[in-house]
Each structure stands twice: as C-alpha cells, then as structure tokens.
Short mmCIF file of C-alpha atoms in Angstrom, two decimals:
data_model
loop_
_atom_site.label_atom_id
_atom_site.label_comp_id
_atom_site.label_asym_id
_atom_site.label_seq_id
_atom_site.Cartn_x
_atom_site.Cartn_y
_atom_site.Cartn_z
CA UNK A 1 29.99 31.07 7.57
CA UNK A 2 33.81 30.28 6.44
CA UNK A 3 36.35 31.12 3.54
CA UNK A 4 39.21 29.69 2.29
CA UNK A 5 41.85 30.11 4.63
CA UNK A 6 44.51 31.27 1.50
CA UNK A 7 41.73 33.98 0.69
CA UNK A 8 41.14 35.38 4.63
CA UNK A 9 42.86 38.93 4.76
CA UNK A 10 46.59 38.98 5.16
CA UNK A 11 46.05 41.21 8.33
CA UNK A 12 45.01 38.17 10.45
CA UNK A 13 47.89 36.79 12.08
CA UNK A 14 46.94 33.15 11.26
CA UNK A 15 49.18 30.61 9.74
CA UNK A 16 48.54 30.63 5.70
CA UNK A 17 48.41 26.44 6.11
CA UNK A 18 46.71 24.47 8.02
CA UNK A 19 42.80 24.00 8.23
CA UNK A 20 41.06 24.74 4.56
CA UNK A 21 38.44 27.08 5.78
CA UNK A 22 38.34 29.33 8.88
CA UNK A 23 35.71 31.18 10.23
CA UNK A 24 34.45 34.28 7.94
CA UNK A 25 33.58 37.84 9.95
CA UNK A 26 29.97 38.90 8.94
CA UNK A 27 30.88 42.17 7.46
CA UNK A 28 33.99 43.98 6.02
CA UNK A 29 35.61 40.76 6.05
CA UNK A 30 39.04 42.23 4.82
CA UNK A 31 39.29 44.82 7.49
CA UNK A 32 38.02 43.05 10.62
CA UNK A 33 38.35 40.09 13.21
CA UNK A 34 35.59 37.46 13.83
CA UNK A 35 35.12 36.83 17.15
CA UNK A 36 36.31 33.31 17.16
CA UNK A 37 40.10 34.30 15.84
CA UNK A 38 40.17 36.94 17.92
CA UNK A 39 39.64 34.68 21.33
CA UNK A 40 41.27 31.34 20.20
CA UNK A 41 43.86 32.57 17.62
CA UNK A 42 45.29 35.90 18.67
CA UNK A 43 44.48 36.23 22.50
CA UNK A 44 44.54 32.27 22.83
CA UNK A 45 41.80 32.66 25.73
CA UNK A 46 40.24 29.99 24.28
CA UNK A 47 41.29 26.49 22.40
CA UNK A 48 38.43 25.66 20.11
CA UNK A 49 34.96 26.84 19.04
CA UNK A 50 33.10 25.50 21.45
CA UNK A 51 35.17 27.40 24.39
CA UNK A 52 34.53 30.37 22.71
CA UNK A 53 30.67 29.28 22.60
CA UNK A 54 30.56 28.63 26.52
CA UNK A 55 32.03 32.17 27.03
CA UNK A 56 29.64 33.64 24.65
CA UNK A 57 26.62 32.01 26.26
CA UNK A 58 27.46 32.85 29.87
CA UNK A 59 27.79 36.61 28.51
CA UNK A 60 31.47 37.10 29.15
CA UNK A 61 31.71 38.48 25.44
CA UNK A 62 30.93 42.22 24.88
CA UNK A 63 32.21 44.10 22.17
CA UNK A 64 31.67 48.06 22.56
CA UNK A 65 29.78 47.20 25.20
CA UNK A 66 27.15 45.56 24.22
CA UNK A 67 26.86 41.06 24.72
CA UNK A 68 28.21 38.98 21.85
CA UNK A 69 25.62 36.58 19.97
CA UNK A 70 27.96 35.01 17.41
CA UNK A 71 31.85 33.97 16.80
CA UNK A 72 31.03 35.25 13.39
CA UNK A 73 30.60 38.69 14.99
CA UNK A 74 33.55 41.48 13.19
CA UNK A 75 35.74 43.58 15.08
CA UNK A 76 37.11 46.42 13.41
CA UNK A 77 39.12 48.70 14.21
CA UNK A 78 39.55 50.77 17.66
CA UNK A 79 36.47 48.21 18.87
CA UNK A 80 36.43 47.33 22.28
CA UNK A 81 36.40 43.76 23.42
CA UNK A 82 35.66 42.78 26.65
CA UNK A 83 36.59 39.18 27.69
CA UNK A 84 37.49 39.67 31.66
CA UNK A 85 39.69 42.16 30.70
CA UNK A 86 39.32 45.49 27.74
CA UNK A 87 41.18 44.71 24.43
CA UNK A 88 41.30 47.52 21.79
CA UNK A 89 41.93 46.24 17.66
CA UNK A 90 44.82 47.75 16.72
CA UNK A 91 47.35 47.72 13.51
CA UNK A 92 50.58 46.63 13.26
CA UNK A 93 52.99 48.70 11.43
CA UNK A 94 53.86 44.87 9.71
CA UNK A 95 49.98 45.53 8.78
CA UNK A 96 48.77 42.55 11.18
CA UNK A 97 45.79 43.00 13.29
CA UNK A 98 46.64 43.11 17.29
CA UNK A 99 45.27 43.73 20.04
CA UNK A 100 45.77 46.22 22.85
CA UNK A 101 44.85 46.10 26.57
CA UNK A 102 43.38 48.89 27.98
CA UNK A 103 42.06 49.53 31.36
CA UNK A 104 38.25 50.52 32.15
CA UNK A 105 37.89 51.94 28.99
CA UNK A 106 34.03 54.07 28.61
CA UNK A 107 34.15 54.88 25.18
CA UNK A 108 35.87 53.91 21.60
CA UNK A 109 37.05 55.39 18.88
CA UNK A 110 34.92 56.47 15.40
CA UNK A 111 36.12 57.63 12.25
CA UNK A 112 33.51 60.25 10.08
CA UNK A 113 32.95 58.47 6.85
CA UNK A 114 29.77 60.15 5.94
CA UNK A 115 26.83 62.19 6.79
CA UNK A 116 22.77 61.98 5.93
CA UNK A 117 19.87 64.10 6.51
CA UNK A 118 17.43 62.47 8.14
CA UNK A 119 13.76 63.75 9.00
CA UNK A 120 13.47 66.74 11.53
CA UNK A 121 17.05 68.11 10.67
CA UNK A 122 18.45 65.82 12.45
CA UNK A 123 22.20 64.06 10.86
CA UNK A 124 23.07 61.08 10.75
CA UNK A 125 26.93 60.39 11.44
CA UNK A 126 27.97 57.44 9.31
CA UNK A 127 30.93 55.68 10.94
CA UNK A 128 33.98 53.57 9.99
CA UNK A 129 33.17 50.62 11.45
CA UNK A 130 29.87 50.21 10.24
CA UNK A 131 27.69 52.05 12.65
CA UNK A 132 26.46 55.45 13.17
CA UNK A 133 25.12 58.37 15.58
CA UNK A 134 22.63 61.55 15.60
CA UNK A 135 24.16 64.26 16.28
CA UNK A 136 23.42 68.91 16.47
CA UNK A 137 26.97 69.53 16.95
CA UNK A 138 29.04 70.74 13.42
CA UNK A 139 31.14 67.58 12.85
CA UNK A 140 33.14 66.96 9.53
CA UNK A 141 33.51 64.29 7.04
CA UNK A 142 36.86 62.66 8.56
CA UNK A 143 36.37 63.92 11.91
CA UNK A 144 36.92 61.58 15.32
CA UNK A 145 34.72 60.98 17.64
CA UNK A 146 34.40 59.01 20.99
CA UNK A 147 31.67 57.18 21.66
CA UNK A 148 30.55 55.93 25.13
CA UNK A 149 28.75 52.36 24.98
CA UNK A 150 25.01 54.14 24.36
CA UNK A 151 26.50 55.67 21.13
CA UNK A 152 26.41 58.86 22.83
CA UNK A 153 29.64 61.13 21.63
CA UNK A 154 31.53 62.44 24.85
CA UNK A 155 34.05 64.08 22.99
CA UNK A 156 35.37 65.50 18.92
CA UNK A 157 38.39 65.53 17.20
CA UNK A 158 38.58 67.53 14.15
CA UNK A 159 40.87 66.84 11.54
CA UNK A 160 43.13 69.63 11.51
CA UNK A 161 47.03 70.72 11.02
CA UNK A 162 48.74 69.15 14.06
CA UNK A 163 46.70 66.63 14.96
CA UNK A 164 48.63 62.90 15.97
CA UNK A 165 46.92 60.23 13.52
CA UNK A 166 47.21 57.18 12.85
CA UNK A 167 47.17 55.07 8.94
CA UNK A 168 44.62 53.43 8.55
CA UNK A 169 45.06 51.63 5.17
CA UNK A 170 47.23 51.67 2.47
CA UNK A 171 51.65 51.53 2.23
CA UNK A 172 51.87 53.08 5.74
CA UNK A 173 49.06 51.47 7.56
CA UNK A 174 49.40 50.59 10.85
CA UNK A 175 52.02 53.85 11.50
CA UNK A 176 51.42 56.85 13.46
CA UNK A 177 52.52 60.69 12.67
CA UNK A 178 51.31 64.05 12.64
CA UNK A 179 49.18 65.93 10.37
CA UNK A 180 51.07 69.00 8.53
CA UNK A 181 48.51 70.12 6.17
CA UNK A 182 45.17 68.60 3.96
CA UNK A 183 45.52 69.39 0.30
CA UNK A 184 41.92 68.64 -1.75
CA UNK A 185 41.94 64.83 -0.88
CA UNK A 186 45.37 64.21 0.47
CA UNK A 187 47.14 65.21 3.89
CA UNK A 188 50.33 65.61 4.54
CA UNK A 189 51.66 63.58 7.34
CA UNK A 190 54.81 63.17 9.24
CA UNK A 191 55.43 59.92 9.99
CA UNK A 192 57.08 58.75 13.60
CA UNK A 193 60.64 57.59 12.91
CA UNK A 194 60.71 58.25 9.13
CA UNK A 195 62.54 60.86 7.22
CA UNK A 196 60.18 64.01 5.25
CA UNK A 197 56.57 64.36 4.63
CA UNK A 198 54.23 61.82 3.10
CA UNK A 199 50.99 62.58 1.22
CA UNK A 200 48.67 60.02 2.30
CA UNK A 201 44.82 60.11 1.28
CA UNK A 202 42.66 61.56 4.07
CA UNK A 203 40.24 58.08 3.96
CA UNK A 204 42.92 56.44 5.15
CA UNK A 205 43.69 58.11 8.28
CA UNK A 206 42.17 58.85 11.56
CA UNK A 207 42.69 61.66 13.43
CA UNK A 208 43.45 60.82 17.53
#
C-alpha cells in the first residue's frame, strides 16, 4: 500500500521531493508512522525495504510488545517500538513525528476516547490509538492509562486540575503544560515557556 508522497502527513519528517509514492500506514494514516519510515527514514537503522524485511522476519520488530508482520504496520502515538533498543513516538513542538529512547520500558501510554457496554457489565475502554481494554475500575472519557504489553492497565491518570499534559493535535501540538481548569469541552492549559492561559479542546490533549 503507498500514497503520493506530496499527500503523506506533514508530521513525517520526510523530504516533500523525491520518490512519487512512499509507503502508506494501514490505519490513521495522518496521525501515525509505518513501520518502514520509522526504521529507514527517521531512526536510519535500516537503508531500504528489504533491510527492514530481514529484521521483521527474524522478529527483531515489536511494537507494544507484540512481533511486527508488516512495514505497513502504524505507530501512533506514545507506541513502543522495539528494534534492539525501546523507542517511544513522540511530537515535536515543530509538529514532526520523533522518536524517543527509553529504557526497559513495561507499559505505554493510552488516551480514553470512548467507552461501550459490552455483555455481563463489563466496559469496554476505547483507546487513542486504535485499541482497547476491559476494565471494573471508574475510568473517564479522556482519562490516561498505562498499559503493560498484555493490555492489562497497571496504573490511571485522571484528567483533572493540575495535571502535566501534553497537545496532542491542533495550533499547540506537540507542547507540554499544565491543566488549570476543564470548561464543558475545553481545558485550560498553561503552556511550558509561553505567556497566559490557553483554551485548548480536551480531545486534543492527554493527560501524563
């Protein structure tokens, strides 16, 4: 699967020329990495497809834990990828995808998008990268959660005044601050290194 390189999302840190089409992530293709960019183009651990292929098929490719089947394969946000060492996805305040190494990391971070009623009482936890989790405890629509590898949460973050959080999306993406106060659909946040409050939408924030 590809796109047109001058329609890929302006958070990959690719060059705009060069090659018409590059590789296309198989879901949420304007807020994720494939795997292949990821490895070759931002980590350069790898110079061309089929490097990235031999490291898939000798299973040095996890992400969150789990082995890597295809370049295609999107990594969003606070995902783990593990290619002999962690990497966490990150955003760049110049809204450009990065990413972070981190050391023996056992869980990653979740965003509460949404919630469902399943059979038995049980909820379903929809997440913002795509996945979800069942869960008893009382967790909120824009909560945080860490999840070890299993999908088992080892630990909640509500979002609440005073909370550090980071932008998600939107002018400020990719910026950190603290949480003041949530308004209806808005929060105010105080951003690191800028002057007053901003409202920012709650979807686009995640508490840490």
């Amino acid at each position: 699967m590809h796109l047109k390189r001058n329609e890929a999302s302006t958070k990959l840190p690719i060059t705009r020329k060069g090659t018409t089409y590059v590789v296309r992530a198989v879901s949420n293709v304007n807020n994720s990495v494939p795997v292949l960019i990821a490895l070759r183009d931002i980590l350069k651990l790898a110079k061309t497809s089929r490097e990235v292929k031999a490291m898939m098929h000798s299973g040095l490719l996890k992400l969150n834990g789990r082995k890597i089947k295809s370049q295609n394969e999107s990594i969003q946000l606070f995902n783990i990828l593990e290619a002999g060492k962690h990497y966490q996805l990150s955003l760049l305040p110049t809204k450009k995808f990065t990413f972070e190494e981190i050391k023996n990391p056992s869980s990653r971070l979740v965003k509460v998008t949404g919630k469902k009623l399943l059979s038995g009482n049980k909820i379903q936890l929809n997440l913002h990268d795509g996945s979800n989790t069942i869960s008893k405890e009382k967790i909120s629509i824009n909560d945080t959660l860490h999840l070890d590898f299993s999908g088992k949460i080892t630990s909640h973050i509500q979002f609440e005044k005073a909370k550090d959080v980071f932008i998600l999306s939107g002018k400020y993406a990719g910026l950190k601050g603290t949480l003041h106060s949530v308004i209806n659909g808005n929060a105010k946040i105080k951003l690191k290194n800028i002057e007053g409050e901003r409202e920012i939408p709650r979807s686009h924030i995640i508490a840490l």
